[in-house]
Structures are given as structure tokens and as C-alpha cells.
GROMACS .gro file of C-alpha atoms in nm:
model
  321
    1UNK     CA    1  -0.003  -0.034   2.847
    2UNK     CA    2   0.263  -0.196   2.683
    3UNK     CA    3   0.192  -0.122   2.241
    4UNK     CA    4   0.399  -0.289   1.993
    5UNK     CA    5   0.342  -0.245   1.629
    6UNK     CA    6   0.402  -0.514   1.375
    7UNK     CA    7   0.496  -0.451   0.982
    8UNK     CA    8   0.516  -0.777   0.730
    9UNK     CA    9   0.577  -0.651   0.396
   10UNK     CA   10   0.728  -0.846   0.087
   11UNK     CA   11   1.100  -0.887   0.217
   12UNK     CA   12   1.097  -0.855   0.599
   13UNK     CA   13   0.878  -0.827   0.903
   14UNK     CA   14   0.975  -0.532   1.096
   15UNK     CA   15   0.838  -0.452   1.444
   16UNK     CA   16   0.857  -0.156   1.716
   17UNK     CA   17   0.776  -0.093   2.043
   18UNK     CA   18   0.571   0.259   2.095
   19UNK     CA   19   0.504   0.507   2.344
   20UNK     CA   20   0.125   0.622   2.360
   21UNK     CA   21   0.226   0.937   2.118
   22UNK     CA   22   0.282   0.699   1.842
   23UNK     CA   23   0.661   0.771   1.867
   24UNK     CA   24   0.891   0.425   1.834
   25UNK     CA   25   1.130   0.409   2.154
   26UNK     CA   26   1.287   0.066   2.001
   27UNK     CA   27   1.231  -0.149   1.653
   28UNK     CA   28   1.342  -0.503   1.544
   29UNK     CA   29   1.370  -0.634   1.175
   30UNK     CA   30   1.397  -0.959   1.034
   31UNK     CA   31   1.433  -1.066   0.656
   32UNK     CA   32   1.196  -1.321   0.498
   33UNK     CA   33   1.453  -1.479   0.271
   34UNK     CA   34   1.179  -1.636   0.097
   35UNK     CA   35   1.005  -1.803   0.383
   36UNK     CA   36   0.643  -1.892   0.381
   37UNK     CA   37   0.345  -2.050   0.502
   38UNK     CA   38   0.400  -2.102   0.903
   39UNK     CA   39   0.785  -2.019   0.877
   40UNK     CA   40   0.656  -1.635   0.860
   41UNK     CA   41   0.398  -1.667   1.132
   42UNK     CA   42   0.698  -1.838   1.358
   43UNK     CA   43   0.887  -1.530   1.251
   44UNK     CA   44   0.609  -1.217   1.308
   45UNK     CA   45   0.622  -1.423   1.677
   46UNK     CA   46   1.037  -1.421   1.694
   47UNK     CA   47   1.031  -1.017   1.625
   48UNK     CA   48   0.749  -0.955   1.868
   49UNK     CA   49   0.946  -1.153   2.143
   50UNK     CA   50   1.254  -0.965   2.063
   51UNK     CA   51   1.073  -0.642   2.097
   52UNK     CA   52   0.897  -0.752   2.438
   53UNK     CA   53   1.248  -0.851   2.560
   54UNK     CA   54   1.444  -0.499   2.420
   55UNK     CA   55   1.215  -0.342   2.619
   56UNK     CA   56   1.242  -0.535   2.921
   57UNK     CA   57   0.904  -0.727   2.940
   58UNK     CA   58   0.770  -1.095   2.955
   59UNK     CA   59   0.582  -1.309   2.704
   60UNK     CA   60   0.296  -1.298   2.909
   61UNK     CA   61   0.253  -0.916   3.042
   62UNK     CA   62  -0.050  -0.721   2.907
   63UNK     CA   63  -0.014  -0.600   2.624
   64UNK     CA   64  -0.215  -0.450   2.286
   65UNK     CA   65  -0.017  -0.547   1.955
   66UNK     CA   66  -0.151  -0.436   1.606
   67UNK     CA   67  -0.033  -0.605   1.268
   68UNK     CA   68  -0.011  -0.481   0.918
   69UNK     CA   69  -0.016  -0.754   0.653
   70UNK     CA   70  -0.009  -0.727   0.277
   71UNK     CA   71  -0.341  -0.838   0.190
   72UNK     CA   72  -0.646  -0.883   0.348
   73UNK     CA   73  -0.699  -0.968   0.689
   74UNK     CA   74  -1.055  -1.122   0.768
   75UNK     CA   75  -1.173  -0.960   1.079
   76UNK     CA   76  -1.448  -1.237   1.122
   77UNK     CA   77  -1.211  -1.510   1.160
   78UNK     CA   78  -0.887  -1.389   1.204
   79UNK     CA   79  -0.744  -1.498   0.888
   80UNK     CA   80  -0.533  -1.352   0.656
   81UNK     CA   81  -0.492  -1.372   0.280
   82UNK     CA   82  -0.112  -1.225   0.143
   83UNK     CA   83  -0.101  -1.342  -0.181
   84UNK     CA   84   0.305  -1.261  -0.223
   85UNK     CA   85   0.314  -1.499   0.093
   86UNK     CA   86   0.340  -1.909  -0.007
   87UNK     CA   87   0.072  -2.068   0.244
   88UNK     CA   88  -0.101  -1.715   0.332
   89UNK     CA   89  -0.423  -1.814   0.119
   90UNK     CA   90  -0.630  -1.860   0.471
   91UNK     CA   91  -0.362  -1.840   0.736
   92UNK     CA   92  -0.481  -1.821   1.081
   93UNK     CA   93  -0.278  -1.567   1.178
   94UNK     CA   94  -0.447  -1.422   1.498
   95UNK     CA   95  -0.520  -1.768   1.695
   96UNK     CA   96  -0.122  -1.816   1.605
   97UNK     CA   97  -0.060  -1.481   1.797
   98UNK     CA   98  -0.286  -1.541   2.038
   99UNK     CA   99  -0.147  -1.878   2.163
  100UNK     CA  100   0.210  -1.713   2.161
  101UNK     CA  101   0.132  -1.418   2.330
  102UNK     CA  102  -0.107  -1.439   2.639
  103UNK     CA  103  -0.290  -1.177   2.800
  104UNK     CA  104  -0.278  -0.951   2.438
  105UNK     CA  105  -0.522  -0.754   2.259
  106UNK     CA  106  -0.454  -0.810   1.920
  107UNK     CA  107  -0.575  -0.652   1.618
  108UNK     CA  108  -0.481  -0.756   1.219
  109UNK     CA  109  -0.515  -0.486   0.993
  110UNK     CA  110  -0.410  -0.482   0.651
  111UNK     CA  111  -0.177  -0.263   0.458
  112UNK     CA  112  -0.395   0.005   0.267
  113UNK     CA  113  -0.545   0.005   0.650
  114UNK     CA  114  -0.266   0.060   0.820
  115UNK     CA  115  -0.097   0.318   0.591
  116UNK     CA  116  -0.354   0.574   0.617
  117UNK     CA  117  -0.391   0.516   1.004
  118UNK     CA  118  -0.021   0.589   1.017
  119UNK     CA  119  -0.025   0.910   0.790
  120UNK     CA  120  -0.321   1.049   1.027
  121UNK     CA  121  -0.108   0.974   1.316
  122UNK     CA  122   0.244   1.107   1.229
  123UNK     CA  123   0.227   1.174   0.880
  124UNK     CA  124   0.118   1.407   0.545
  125UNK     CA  125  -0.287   1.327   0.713
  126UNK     CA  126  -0.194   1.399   1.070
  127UNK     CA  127  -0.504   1.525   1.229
  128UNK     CA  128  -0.731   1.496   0.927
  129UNK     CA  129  -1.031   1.263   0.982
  130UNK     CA  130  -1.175   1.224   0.590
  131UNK     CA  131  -0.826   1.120   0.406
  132UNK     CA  132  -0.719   0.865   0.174
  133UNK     CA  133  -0.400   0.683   0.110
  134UNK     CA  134  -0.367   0.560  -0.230
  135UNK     CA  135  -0.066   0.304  -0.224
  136UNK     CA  136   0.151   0.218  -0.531
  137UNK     CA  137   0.348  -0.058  -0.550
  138UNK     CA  138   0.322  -0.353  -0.742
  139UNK     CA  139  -0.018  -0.315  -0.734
  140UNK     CA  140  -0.279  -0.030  -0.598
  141UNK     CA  141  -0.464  -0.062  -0.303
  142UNK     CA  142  -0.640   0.230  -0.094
  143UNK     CA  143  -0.659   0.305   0.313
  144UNK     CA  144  -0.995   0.524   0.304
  145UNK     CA  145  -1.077   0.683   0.621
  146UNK     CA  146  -1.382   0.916   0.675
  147UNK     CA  147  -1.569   1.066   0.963
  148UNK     CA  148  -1.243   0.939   1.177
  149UNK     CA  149  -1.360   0.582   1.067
  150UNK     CA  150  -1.155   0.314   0.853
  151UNK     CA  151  -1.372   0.174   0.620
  152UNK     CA  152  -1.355  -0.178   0.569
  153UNK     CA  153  -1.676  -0.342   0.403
  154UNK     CA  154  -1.863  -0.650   0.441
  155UNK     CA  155  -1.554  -0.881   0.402
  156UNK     CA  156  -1.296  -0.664   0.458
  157UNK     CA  157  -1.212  -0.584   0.077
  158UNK     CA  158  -1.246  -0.235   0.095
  159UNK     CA  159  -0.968  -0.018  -0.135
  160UNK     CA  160  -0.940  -0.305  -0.385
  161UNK     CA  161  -0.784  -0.013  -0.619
  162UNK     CA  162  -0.653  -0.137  -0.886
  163UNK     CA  163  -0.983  -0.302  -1.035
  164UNK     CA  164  -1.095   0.044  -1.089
  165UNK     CA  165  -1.269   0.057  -1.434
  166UNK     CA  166  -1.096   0.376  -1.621
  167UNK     CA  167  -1.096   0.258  -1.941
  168UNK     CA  168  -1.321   0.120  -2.176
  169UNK     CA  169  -1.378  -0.084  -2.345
  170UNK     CA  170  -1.309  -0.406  -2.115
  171UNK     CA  171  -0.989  -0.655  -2.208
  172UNK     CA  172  -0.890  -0.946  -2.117
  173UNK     CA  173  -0.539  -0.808  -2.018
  174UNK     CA  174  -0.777  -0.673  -1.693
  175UNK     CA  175  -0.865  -1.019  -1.555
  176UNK     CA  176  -0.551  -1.117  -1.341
  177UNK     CA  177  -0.560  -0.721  -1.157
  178UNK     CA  178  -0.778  -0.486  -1.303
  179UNK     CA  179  -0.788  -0.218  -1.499
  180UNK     CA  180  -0.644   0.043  -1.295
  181UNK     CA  181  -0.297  -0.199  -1.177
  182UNK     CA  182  -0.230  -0.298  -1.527
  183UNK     CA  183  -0.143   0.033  -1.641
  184UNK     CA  184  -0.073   0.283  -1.374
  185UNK     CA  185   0.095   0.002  -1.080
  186UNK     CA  186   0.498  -0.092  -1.109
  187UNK     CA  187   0.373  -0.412  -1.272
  188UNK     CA  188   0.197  -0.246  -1.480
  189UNK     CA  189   0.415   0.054  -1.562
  190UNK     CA  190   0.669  -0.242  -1.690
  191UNK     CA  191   0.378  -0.434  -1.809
  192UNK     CA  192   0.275  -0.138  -2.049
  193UNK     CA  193   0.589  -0.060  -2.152
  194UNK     CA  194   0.683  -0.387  -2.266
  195UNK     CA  195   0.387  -0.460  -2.474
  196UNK     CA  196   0.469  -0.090  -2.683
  197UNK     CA  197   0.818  -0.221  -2.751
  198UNK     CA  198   0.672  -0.562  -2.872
  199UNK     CA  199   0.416  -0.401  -3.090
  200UNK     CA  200   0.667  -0.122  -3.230
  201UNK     CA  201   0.932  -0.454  -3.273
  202UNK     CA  202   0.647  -0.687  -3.415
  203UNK     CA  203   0.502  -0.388  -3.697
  204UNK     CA  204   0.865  -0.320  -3.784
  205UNK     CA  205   0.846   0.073  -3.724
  206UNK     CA  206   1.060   0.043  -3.375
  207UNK     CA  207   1.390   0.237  -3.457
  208UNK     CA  208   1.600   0.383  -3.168
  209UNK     CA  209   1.506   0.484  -2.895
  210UNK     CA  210   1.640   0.343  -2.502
  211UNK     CA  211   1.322   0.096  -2.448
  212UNK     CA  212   1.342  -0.038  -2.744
  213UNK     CA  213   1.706  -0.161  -2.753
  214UNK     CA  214   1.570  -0.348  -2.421
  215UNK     CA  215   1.487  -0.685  -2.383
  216UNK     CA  216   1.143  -0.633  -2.321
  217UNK     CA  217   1.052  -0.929  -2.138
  218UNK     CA  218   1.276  -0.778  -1.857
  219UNK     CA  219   1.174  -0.422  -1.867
  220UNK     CA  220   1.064  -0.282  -1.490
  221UNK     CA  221   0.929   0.000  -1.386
  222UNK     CA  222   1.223   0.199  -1.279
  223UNK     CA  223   1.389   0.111  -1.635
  224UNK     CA  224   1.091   0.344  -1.759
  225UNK     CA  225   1.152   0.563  -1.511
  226UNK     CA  226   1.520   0.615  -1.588
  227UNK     CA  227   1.388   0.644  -1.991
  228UNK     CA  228   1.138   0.905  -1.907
  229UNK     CA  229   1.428   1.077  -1.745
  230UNK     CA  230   1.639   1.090  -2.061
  231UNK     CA  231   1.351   1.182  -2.285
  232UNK     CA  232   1.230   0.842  -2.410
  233UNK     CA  233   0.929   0.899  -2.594
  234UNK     CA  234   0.767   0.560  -2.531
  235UNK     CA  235   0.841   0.585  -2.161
  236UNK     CA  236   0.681   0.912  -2.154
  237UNK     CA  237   0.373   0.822  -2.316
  238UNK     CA  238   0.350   0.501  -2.043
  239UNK     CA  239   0.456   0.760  -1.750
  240UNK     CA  240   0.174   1.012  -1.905
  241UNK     CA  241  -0.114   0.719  -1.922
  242UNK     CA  242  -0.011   0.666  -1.576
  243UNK     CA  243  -0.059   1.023  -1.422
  244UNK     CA  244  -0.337   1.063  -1.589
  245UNK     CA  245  -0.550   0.734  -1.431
  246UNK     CA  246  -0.411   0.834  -1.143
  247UNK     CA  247  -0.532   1.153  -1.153
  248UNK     CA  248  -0.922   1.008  -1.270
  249UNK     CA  249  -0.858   0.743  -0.975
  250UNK     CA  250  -0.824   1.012  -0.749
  251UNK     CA  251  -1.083   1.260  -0.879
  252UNK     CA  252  -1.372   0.942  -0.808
  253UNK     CA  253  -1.233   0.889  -0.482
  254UNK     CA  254  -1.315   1.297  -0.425
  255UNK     CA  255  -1.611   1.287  -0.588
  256UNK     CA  256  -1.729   0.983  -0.407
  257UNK     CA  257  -1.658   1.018  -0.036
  258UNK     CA  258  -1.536   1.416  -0.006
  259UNK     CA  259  -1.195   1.362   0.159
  260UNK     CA  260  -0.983   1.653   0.308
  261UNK     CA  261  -0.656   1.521   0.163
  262UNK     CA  262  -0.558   1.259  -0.062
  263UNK     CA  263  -0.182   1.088   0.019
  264UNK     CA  264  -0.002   0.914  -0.250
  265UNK     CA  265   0.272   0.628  -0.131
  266UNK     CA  266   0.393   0.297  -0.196
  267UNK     CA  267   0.739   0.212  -0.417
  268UNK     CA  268   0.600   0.390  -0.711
  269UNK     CA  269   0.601   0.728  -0.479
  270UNK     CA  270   0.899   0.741  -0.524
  271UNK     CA  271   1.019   0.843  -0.872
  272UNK     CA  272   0.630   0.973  -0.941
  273UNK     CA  273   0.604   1.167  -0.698
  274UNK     CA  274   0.742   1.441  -0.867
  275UNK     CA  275   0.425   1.429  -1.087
  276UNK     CA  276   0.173   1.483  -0.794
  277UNK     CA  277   0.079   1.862  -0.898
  278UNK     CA  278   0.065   1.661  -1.253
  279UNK     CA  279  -0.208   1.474  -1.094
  280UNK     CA  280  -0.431   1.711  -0.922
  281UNK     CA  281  -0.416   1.896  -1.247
  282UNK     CA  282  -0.587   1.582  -1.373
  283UNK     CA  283  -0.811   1.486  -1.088
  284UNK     CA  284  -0.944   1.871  -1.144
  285UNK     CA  285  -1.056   1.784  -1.497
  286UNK     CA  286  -1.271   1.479  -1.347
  287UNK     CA  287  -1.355   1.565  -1.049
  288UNK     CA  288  -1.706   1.739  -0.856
  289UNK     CA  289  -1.556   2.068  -0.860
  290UNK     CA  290  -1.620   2.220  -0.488
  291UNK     CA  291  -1.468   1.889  -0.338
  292UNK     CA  292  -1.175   1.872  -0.543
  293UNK     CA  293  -1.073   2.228  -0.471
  294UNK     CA  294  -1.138   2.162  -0.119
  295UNK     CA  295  -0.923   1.902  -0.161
  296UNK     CA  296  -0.494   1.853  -0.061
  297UNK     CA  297  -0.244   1.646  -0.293
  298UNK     CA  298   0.010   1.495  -0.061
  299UNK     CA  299   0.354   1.224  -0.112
  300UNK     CA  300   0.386   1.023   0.215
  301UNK     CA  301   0.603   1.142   0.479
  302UNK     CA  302   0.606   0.834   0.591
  303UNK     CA  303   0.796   0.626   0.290
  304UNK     CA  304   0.948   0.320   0.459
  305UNK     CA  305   0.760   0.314   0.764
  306UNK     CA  306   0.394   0.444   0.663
  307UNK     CA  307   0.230   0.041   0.771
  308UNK     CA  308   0.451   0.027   1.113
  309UNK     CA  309   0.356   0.368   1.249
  310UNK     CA  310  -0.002   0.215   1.141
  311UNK     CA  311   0.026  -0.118   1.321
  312UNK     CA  312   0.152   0.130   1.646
  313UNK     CA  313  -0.162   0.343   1.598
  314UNK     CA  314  -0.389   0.037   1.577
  315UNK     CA  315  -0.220  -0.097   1.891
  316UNK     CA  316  -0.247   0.181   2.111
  317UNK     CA  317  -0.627   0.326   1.991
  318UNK     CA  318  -0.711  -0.056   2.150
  319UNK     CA  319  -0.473   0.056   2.457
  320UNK     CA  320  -0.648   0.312   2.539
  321UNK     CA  321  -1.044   0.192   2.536
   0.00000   0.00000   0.00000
């Protein structure tokens, strides 16, 4: 069975052709360059025909071809919502795919999804059946996979991460991406950080200090990074709020479904992961005590390619039933 794995992230759509191990014998990549709406469709079709034709195969051979998008991908209708993706509030993506590409099996999954189906396979997860991936990027999302299952809910929202309440009382900062993303996600990282500097700036007590000789309207998170590096002590305390909600993020995800490992990826893993014994140390505070114990801290071993190796998996677990 021919298996090819397809990747759209933020910048580029990358896609591989795999043998039934899960191991890539050839990849393709193209760049977005700020393309939306049905340009990227007509592209995720332009790297799957290059693929087919690397590997010396026609359009219309039988194949199985699984698809990682950042967002949500409605397995009802075969829609997909990408928010970072102009036009991608409803796109059809699979009847697109499906018209393209005869005689295929096709599967949409989306990127929390495919990430943990890709650790399992090849990566820090492989061979575990109760793991979860917690992804941090520009925002938080969670692949949560138990009993050997993917979970996926009643419209496919499952791992909605960073609207995880972990600190009250509510505000109205919340409303756009949660609690959780607005303080422990790159956004919010940066986010965080530049509402200290405005407040120190504002009260008149900001003296010194590298984040506060920034413009902080253009703060990001690897400025803070680079800060907490040198000993800034408003980029520590934003790096320190972040280990520690992800530390109570992961100790309710352990108390809640018992997993044997939990994986930590995504841009912001990364310059954090360094912290990741930080963070059990947390999670042990919050945590039911037997499962967290029970329980592995990983980083991704899979940092770049975590959502392909997942599309491949996805595309050859259909191959094979």
C-alpha cells in the first residue's frame, strides 16, 4: 500500500512518502508565502503529486494519505478550521483531496492529533498506549491518547489546552484564548511580559533592567527567553509563572486520565525544555500522587517533524485494516 503523510503548519506544507515502519524513504516541502484560502488546498495537492511522482507512482494508484492541519478538522464533514489560515474557517478540505486523488483513503487529523500519534510511533511515547502530548507554540493544544485510542470528542475539540482554568479569579484578558495560553503559550510568554514592563513604566518604579529598556509592544517570547538567560528578574518571574501552570496543566491531565508519559513539544520546547524536571517538580505538588509517580516527563524527539511522522502513522494504521 502506497502511505504518504501530509504536514501543513504555519509557513509550509511538508509531505513524505513512508514505508509501513513509519520510516520516510522520500519528503517534499513547499513554503506558504502567505497563501490562503484554496491557494493552500491547490498546494497540500501540488506536494502530494510530487511525492506520488518521487516515488514513481500515478495520480490515480491506491493509496492511504493522512493529513495534519493546525486546527480542527471535523471528522463529520470533512472540514477543517486553521485559524492562522485566511479562508480555512470551514474549508472542505477532504472532498478537495478526494477529487484530486482517486482511489485514496484519506484521513484529516489535526495537529495535537497527529503529534502524539507520531511520538507513539517513532518518538519519546513509542510503544506507550496512555500518553499525552502537550504542544507549545503560539498557543497550547493537547494530543491525548489512552487505551491505544485518540480521543477526539463530540466535535472533534478535544485538547483545547489553553482554555484551561488555572487561575482565579476570571479576566477578561482570558476571552480571546484562555487562561492557560495567555500566560504560559509564546503569545502569551510575550503577552505577560509586556504588560509587567507597562505597569512597572506606567507606576514609575521601572529602573534598569533588559525588558524594560524594550519596546514593549514588540517584546516576544524568545526576547524573554534570552532575559531569563542573563538574569532578568522580570523575565524570570514570567518564565517561573509559566513552569509552574505548566506543571498544574500537567498534574490535571495525570490526575484525570492516568497517562504513562506526558511529552512536552511545540516552538516553546525549545528554550523550556530545559525546565521539564522544573515541571514535574510542580505537577508532583498538584497531582493524585500514585499516578503522578507512575508517571514519565518527556521533550519531543520529534521537534520539527512530530505532525509528519503523525500524518504517516495515520496513513498507514488505515493501510493496513
Amino acid at each position: 500500500m502506497i502511505c504518504i503523510g501530509i504536514d501543513l503548519g504555519g509557513t509550509k506544507v511538508s509531505g513524505a512518502l513512508f514505508n509501513m515502519n513509519n520510516s520516510i524513504l522520500l519528503r517534499e516541502t513547499l513554503l506558504l508565502e502567505g497563501k490562503g484560502g484554496e491557494e493552500v488546498g491547490e498546494l497540500i495537492c501540488k506536494v502530494c503529486d510530487a511525492v506520488l511522482k518521487k516515488g514513481g507512482f500515478k495520480t490515480e494508484d491506491a493509496k492511504c494519505i493522512g493529513v495534519c492541519v493546525p486546527g480542527i478538522s471535523y471528522s463529520r464533514t470533512g472540514s477543517v478550521w486553521c485559524p492562522n489560515i485566511p479562508g480555512w474557517d470551514n474549508y472542505p478540505l477532504k472532498r478537495e483531496l478526494e477529487s484530486k486523488f482517486p482511489n485514496s483513503n484519506i484521513t484529516i487529523e489535526s495537529d495535537r492529533t497527529a503529534y502524539i500519534l507520531g511520538e507513539v510511533s517513532l518518538g519519546a511515547a513509542k510503544g506507550c498506549d496512555n500518553a499525552i502530548f502537550i504542544a507549545v507554540g503560539t498557543g497550547i493544544g493537547a494530543g491525548i491518547l489512552i487505551d491505544g485510542r485518540v480521543l477526539h470528542g463530540a466535535s472533534d475539540i478535544v485538547g483545547a489546552t489553553g482554555w484551561m482554568a488555572l487561575k482565579p479569579p476570571y479576566s477578561p484578558e482570558w476571552n480571546d484564548c484562555g487562561c492557560f495560553e495567555s500566560h504560559a503559550s509564546g503569545t502569551g510568554i510575550a503577552m505577560q511580559a509586556s504588560k509587567k514592563v507597562k505597569n512597572l513604566l506606567t507606576s514609575g518604579c521601572g529602573e534598569g533592567g533588559i525588558l524594560l529598556s524594550s519596546d514593549p509592544d514588540k517584546i516576544t517570547s524568545r526576547d524573554v527567553f534570552d532575559a531569563y538567560d542573563k538574569g532578568d528578574l522580570l523575565a524570570i518571574s514570567v518564565i517561573d509563572e509559566a513552569i509552574e501552570m505548566w506543571g498544574m496543566a500537567a498534574a490535571n491531565f495525570v490526575s484525570l486520565f492516568n497517562p504513562q508519559m506526558i511529552i512536552f513539544g511545540g516552538g516553546i520546547f525549545g528554550p523550556a525544555a530545559r525546565f521539564i524536571d522544573r515541571i514535574y517538580s510542580e505537577a508532583l505538588k498538584w497531582a493524585q500522587p500514585i499516578a503522578i509517580k507512575q508517571c514519565t516527563f518527556k521533550v519531543t524527539q520529534l521537534p520539527n517533524d512530530a505532525g509528519l511522522y503523525g500524518a504517516g502513522a495515520i496513513a498507514i494504521k488505515n493501510g493496513k485494516e
